[in-house]
GROMACS .gro file of N, CA, C and O in nm:
model
  272
    1MET      N    1   1.335  -0.941  -1.166
    1MET     CA    2   1.203  -0.987  -1.046
    1MET      C    3   1.253  -0.944  -0.941
    1MET      O    4   1.390  -0.975  -0.877
    2VAL      N    5   1.219  -0.879  -0.773
    2VAL     CA    6   1.264  -0.859  -0.673
    2VAL      C    7   1.208  -1.005  -0.621
    2VAL      O    8   1.093  -1.014  -0.564
    3ASP      N    9   1.321  -1.071  -0.465
    3ASP     CA   10   1.274  -1.140  -0.423
    3ASP      C   11   1.235  -1.094  -0.287
    3ASP      O   12   1.294  -1.005  -0.242
    4LEU      N   13   1.098  -1.099  -0.307
    4LEU     CA   14   1.057  -0.981  -0.114
    4LEU      C   15   1.054  -1.073  -0.030
    4LEU      O   16   0.985  -1.216  -0.048
    5THR      N   17   1.073  -1.006   0.108
    5THR     CA   18   1.078  -1.091   0.201
    5THR      C   19   0.916  -1.113   0.275
    5THR      O   20   0.860  -1.106   0.153
    6GLU      N   21   0.880  -1.192   0.335
    6GLU     CA   22   0.732  -1.215   0.373
    6GLU      C   23   0.656  -1.121   0.482
    6GLU      O   24   0.573  -1.059   0.442
    7GLU      N   25   0.790  -1.024   0.531
    7GLU     CA   26   0.720  -0.914   0.559
    7GLU      C   27   0.658  -0.800   0.471
    7GLU      O   28   0.569  -0.731   0.483
    8GLU      N   29   0.740  -0.783   0.333
    8GLU     CA   30   0.747  -0.715   0.254
    8GLU      C   31   0.614  -0.777   0.152
    8GLU      O   32   0.509  -0.645   0.089
    9ARG      N   33   0.581  -0.913   0.139
    9ARG     CA   34   0.452  -0.932   0.116
    9ARG      C   35   0.372  -0.955   0.173
    9ARG      O   36   0.219  -0.910   0.108
   10THR      N   37   0.348  -0.920   0.292
   10THR     CA   38   0.235  -0.863   0.366
   10THR      C   39   0.227  -0.772   0.336
   10THR      O   40   0.094  -0.737   0.368
   11ALA      N   41   0.274  -0.642   0.376
   11ALA     CA   42   0.316  -0.511   0.391
   11ALA      C   43   0.167  -0.449   0.238
   11ALA      O   44   0.099  -0.369   0.183
   12VAL      N   45   0.283  -0.585   0.080
   12VAL     CA   46   0.203  -0.523  -0.014
   12VAL      C   47   0.066  -0.597  -0.026
   12VAL      O   48  -0.035  -0.510  -0.136
   13THR      N   49  -0.016  -0.710   0.073
   13THR     CA   50  -0.104  -0.761   0.044
   13THR      C   51  -0.196  -0.659   0.117
   13THR      O   52  -0.298  -0.606   0.099
   14ALA      N   53  -0.150  -0.547   0.214
   14ALA     CA   54  -0.241  -0.415   0.292
   14ALA      C   55  -0.240  -0.347   0.191
   14ALA      O   56  -0.343  -0.263   0.231
   15THR      N   57  -0.124  -0.309   0.153
   15THR     CA   58  -0.133  -0.188   0.010
   15THR      C   59  -0.267  -0.247  -0.058
   15THR      O   60  -0.350  -0.122  -0.133
   16MET      N   61  -0.268  -0.359  -0.124
   16MET     CA   62  -0.380  -0.384  -0.235
   16MET      C   63  -0.475  -0.324  -0.131
   16MET      O   64  -0.599  -0.319  -0.252
   17LYS      N   65  -0.542  -0.382  -0.094
   17LYS     CA   66  -0.663  -0.370  -0.002
   17LYS      C   67  -0.696  -0.167  -0.028
   17LYS      O   68  -0.793  -0.155  -0.006
   18ARG      N   69  -0.621  -0.143   0.012
   18ARG     CA   70  -0.621   0.001   0.034
   18ARG      C   71  -0.635   0.105  -0.130
   18ARG      O   72  -0.792   0.208  -0.135
   19ILE      N   73  -0.564   0.008  -0.224
   19ILE     CA   74  -0.527   0.034  -0.345
   19ILE      C   75  -0.623  -0.029  -0.400
   19ILE      O   76  -0.770   0.028  -0.502
   20ALA      N   77  -0.763  -0.072  -0.407
   20ALA     CA   78  -0.899  -0.172  -0.401
   20ALA      C   79  -0.995  -0.059  -0.341
   20ALA      O   80  -1.061  -0.047  -0.398
   21MET      N   81  -0.967  -0.037  -0.213
   21MET     CA   82  -1.103   0.051  -0.242
   21MET      C   83  -1.127   0.199  -0.269
   21MET      O   84  -1.180   0.273  -0.320
   22LEU      N   85  -0.996   0.250  -0.304
   22LEU     CA   86  -0.975   0.361  -0.450
   22LEU      C   87  -1.019   0.377  -0.575
   22LEU      O   88  -1.053   0.393  -0.628
   23MET      N   89  -1.049   0.232  -0.581
   23MET     CA   90  -1.031   0.213  -0.767
   23MET      C   91  -1.167   0.181  -0.756
   23MET      O   92  -1.246   0.184  -0.834
   24ASP      N   93  -1.258   0.143  -0.569
   24ASP     CA   94  -1.397   0.125  -0.579
   24ASP      C   95  -1.459   0.228  -0.585
   24ASP      O   96  -1.585   0.316  -0.697
   25GLU      N   97  -1.368   0.388  -0.560
   25GLU     CA   98  -1.399   0.581  -0.563
   25GLU      C   99  -1.407   0.556  -0.711
   25GLU      O  100  -1.519   0.654  -0.782
   26ILE      N  101  -1.285   0.540  -0.748
   26ILE     CA  102  -1.269   0.515  -0.955
   26ILE      C  103  -1.406   0.461  -1.010
   26ILE      O  104  -1.417   0.552  -1.118
   27GLY      N  105  -1.356   0.323  -1.056
   27GLY     CA  106  -1.457   0.308  -1.101
   27GLY      C  107  -1.377   0.199  -1.139
   27GLY      O  108  -1.275   0.209  -1.183
   28TRP      N  109  -1.373   0.022  -1.129
   28TRP     CA  110  -1.299  -0.033  -1.151
   28TRP      C  111  -1.310  -0.077  -1.301
   28TRP      O  112  -1.220  -0.086  -1.364
   29GLN      N  113  -1.334   0.004  -1.410
   29GLN     CA  114  -1.419  -0.066  -1.520
   29GLN      C  115  -1.366   0.036  -1.636
   29GLN      O  116  -1.318   0.063  -1.739
   30THR      N  117  -1.286   0.158  -1.487
   30THR     CA  118  -1.200   0.304  -1.620
   30THR      C  119  -1.093   0.275  -1.635
   30THR      O  120  -1.032   0.130  -1.537
   31ALA      N  121  -1.081   0.221  -1.761
   31ALA     CA  122  -0.950   0.206  -1.814
   31ALA      C  123  -0.812   0.291  -1.780
   31ALA      O  124  -0.807   0.385  -1.733
   32PHE      N  125  -0.719   0.204  -1.763
   32PHE     CA  126  -0.621   0.332  -1.708
   32PHE      C  127  -0.562   0.443  -1.805
   32PHE      O  128  -0.553   0.525  -1.757
   33ALA      N  129  -0.541   0.398  -1.883
   33ALA     CA  130  -0.534   0.520  -2.010
   33ALA      C  131  -0.646   0.621  -1.991
   33ALA      O  132  -0.618   0.794  -2.034
   34ASP      N  133  -0.774   0.583  -1.935
   34ASP     CA  134  -0.910   0.714  -1.927
   34ASP      C  135  -0.834   0.822  -1.759
   34ASP      O  136  -0.949   0.865  -1.753
   35LEU      N  137  -0.755   0.744  -1.680
   35LEU     CA  138  -0.751   0.795  -1.546
   35LEU      C  139  -0.732   0.900  -1.605
   35LEU      O  140  -0.612   0.994  -1.666
   36THR      N  141  -0.740   1.009  -1.462
   36THR     CA  142  -0.661   1.190  -1.475
   36THR      C  143  -0.571   1.154  -1.385
   36THR      O  144  -0.519   1.022  -1.366
   37GLU      N  145  -0.508   1.233  -1.426
   37GLU     CA  146  -0.358   1.310  -1.377
   37GLU      C  147  -0.400   1.245  -1.229
   37GLU      O  148  -0.294   1.241  -1.161
   38ALA      N  149  -0.456   1.349  -1.140
   38ALA     CA  150  -0.501   1.371  -1.049
   38ALA      C  151  -0.541   1.209  -0.983
   38ALA      O  152  -0.491   1.126  -0.898
   39GLN      N  153  -0.569   1.081  -1.056
   39GLN     CA  154  -0.639   0.974  -1.038
   39GLN      C  155  -0.518   0.853  -0.988
   39GLN      O  156  -0.512   0.804  -0.939
   40VAL      N  157  -0.449   0.902  -1.157
   40VAL     CA  158  -0.294   0.817  -1.047
   40VAL      C  159  -0.188   0.881  -1.019
   40VAL      O  160  -0.130   0.775  -0.913
   41ARG      N  161  -0.252   0.987  -0.954
   41ARG     CA  162  -0.137   1.001  -0.872
   41ARG      C  163  -0.209   0.984  -0.726
   41ARG      O  164  -0.134   0.922  -0.686
   42ALA      N  165  -0.273   1.007  -0.728
   42ALA     CA  166  -0.391   0.936  -0.609
   42ALA      C  167  -0.359   0.751  -0.543
   42ALA      O  168  -0.327   0.732  -0.453
   43LEU      N  169  -0.338   0.708  -0.692
   43LEU     CA  170  -0.333   0.561  -0.642
   43LEU      C  171  -0.187   0.500  -0.632
   43LEU      O  172  -0.147   0.434  -0.538
   44ILE      N  173  -0.079   0.636  -0.681
   44ILE     CA  174   0.047   0.611  -0.696
   44ILE      C  175   0.082   0.638  -0.522
   44ILE      O  176   0.169   0.592  -0.402
   45GLU      N  177   0.044   0.737  -0.465
   45GLU     CA  178   0.010   0.791  -0.360
   45GLU      C  179  -0.022   0.714  -0.237
   45GLU      O  180   0.059   0.621  -0.106
   46GLU      N  181  -0.136   0.635  -0.277
   46GLU     CA  182  -0.204   0.537  -0.173
   46GLU      C  183  -0.089   0.390  -0.144
   46GLU      O  184  -0.099   0.341  -0.009
   47ALA      N  185  -0.005   0.360  -0.250
   47ALA     CA  186   0.035   0.245  -0.325
   47ALA      C  187   0.197   0.255  -0.165
   47ALA      O  188   0.239   0.195  -0.126
   48VAL      N  189   0.194   0.370  -0.217
   48VAL     CA  190   0.369   0.409  -0.176
   48VAL      C  191   0.284   0.468   0.015
   48VAL      O  192   0.370   0.355   0.090
   49GLU      N  193   0.205   0.499   0.010
   49GLU     CA  194   0.211   0.525   0.219
   49GLU      C  195   0.128   0.424   0.226
   49GLU      O  196   0.165   0.358   0.393
   50GLY      N  197   0.046   0.367   0.200
   50GLY     CA  198   0.007   0.211   0.270
   50GLY      C  199   0.103   0.134   0.246
   50GLY      O  200   0.131   0.043   0.359
   51PHE      N  201   0.179   0.050   0.174
   51PHE     CA  202   0.328   0.000   0.231
   51PHE      C  203   0.395   0.027   0.267
   51PHE      O  204   0.442  -0.004   0.367
   52ARG      N  205   0.444   0.194   0.366
   52ARG     CA  206   0.493   0.243   0.425
   52ARG      C  207   0.455   0.233   0.533
   52ARG      O  208   0.496   0.175   0.679
   53GLU      N  209   0.350   0.275   0.586
   53GLU     CA  210   0.233   0.243   0.733
   53GLU      C  211   0.222   0.067   0.725
   53GLU      O  212   0.260  -0.004   0.855
   54ALA      N  213   0.211   0.025   0.666
   54ALA     CA  214   0.198  -0.181   0.688
   54ALA      C  215   0.315  -0.182   0.767
   54ALA      O  216   0.426  -0.245   0.824
   55MET      N  217   0.450  -0.137   0.664
   55MET     CA  218   0.572  -0.188   0.708
   55MET      C  219   0.607  -0.127   0.811
   55MET      O  220   0.691  -0.207   0.902
   56ALA      N  221   0.613   0.008   0.834
   56ALA     CA  222   0.619   0.017   1.014
   56ALA      C  223   0.525  -0.037   1.127
   56ALA      O  224   0.569  -0.082   1.249
   57ASP      N  225   0.349  -0.109   1.092
   57ASP     CA  226   0.348  -0.154   1.158
   57ASP      C  227   0.380  -0.293   1.184
   57ASP      O  228   0.408  -0.320   1.286
   58ILE      N  229   0.426  -0.327   1.119
   58ILE     CA  230   0.495  -0.510   1.077
   58ILE      C  231   0.596  -0.443   1.192
   58ILE      O  232   0.682  -0.576   1.277
   59ALA      N  233   0.707  -0.376   1.134
   59ALA     CA  234   0.833  -0.374   1.302
   59ALA      C  235   0.801  -0.336   1.423
   59ALA      O  236   0.844  -0.370   1.480
   60ARG      N  237   0.658  -0.233   1.460
   60ARG     CA  238   0.614  -0.235   1.562
   60ARG      C  239   0.604  -0.342   1.586
   60ARG      O  240   0.665  -0.411   1.760
   61ALA      N  241   0.506  -0.433   1.565
   61ALA     CA  242   0.467  -0.532   1.603
   61ALA      C  243   0.565  -0.662   1.620
   61ALA      O  244   0.571  -0.734   1.755
   62GLN      N  245   0.704  -0.680   1.603
   62GLN     CA  246   0.805  -0.754   1.617
   62GLN      C  247   0.932  -0.689   1.671
   62GLN      O  248   1.045  -0.715   1.766
   63SER      N  249   0.939  -0.600   1.703
   63SER     CA  250   1.021  -0.554   1.790
   63SER      C  251   0.989  -0.572   1.955
   63SER      O  252   0.872  -0.550   1.989
   64PRO      N  253   1.078  -0.553   2.041
   64PRO     CA  254   1.020  -0.598   2.148
   64PRO      C  255   1.035  -0.437   2.249
   64PRO      O  256   1.050  -0.388   2.220
   65GLU      N  257   0.970  -0.425   2.330
   65GLU     CA  258   0.861  -0.372   2.436
   65GLU      C  259   0.973  -0.346   2.447
   65GLU      O  260   1.017  -0.363   2.564
   66VAL      N  261   1.027  -0.196   2.506
   66VAL     CA  262   1.126  -0.088   2.560
   66VAL      C  263   1.106  -0.169   2.723
   66VAL      O  264   0.955  -0.064   2.779
   67PRO      N  265   1.134  -0.174   2.820
   67PRO     CA  266   1.091  -0.208   2.951
   67PRO      C  267   1.081  -0.080   3.065
   67PRO      O  268   1.151  -0.115   3.149
   68PHE      N  269   1.003   0.011   3.056
   68PHE     CA  270   1.059   0.121   3.125
   68PHE      C  271   0.940   0.271   3.048
   68PHE      O  272   0.861   0.239   2.920
   0.00000   0.00000   0.00000
């Protein structure tokens, strides 16, 4: 088990929302074993990109603004 930071937990929550939107398109009733390769790839890419974007947003929000 990984000990996530508070920022990482926030990013995971943001990522879950993005994955949920994709699952709405795919269909929640679809079993994982029935997903196409393209659908699995899309879910993975959405998870990775969502997490990266959320962490970048958090870092920007926590960084002091450069005064020039």
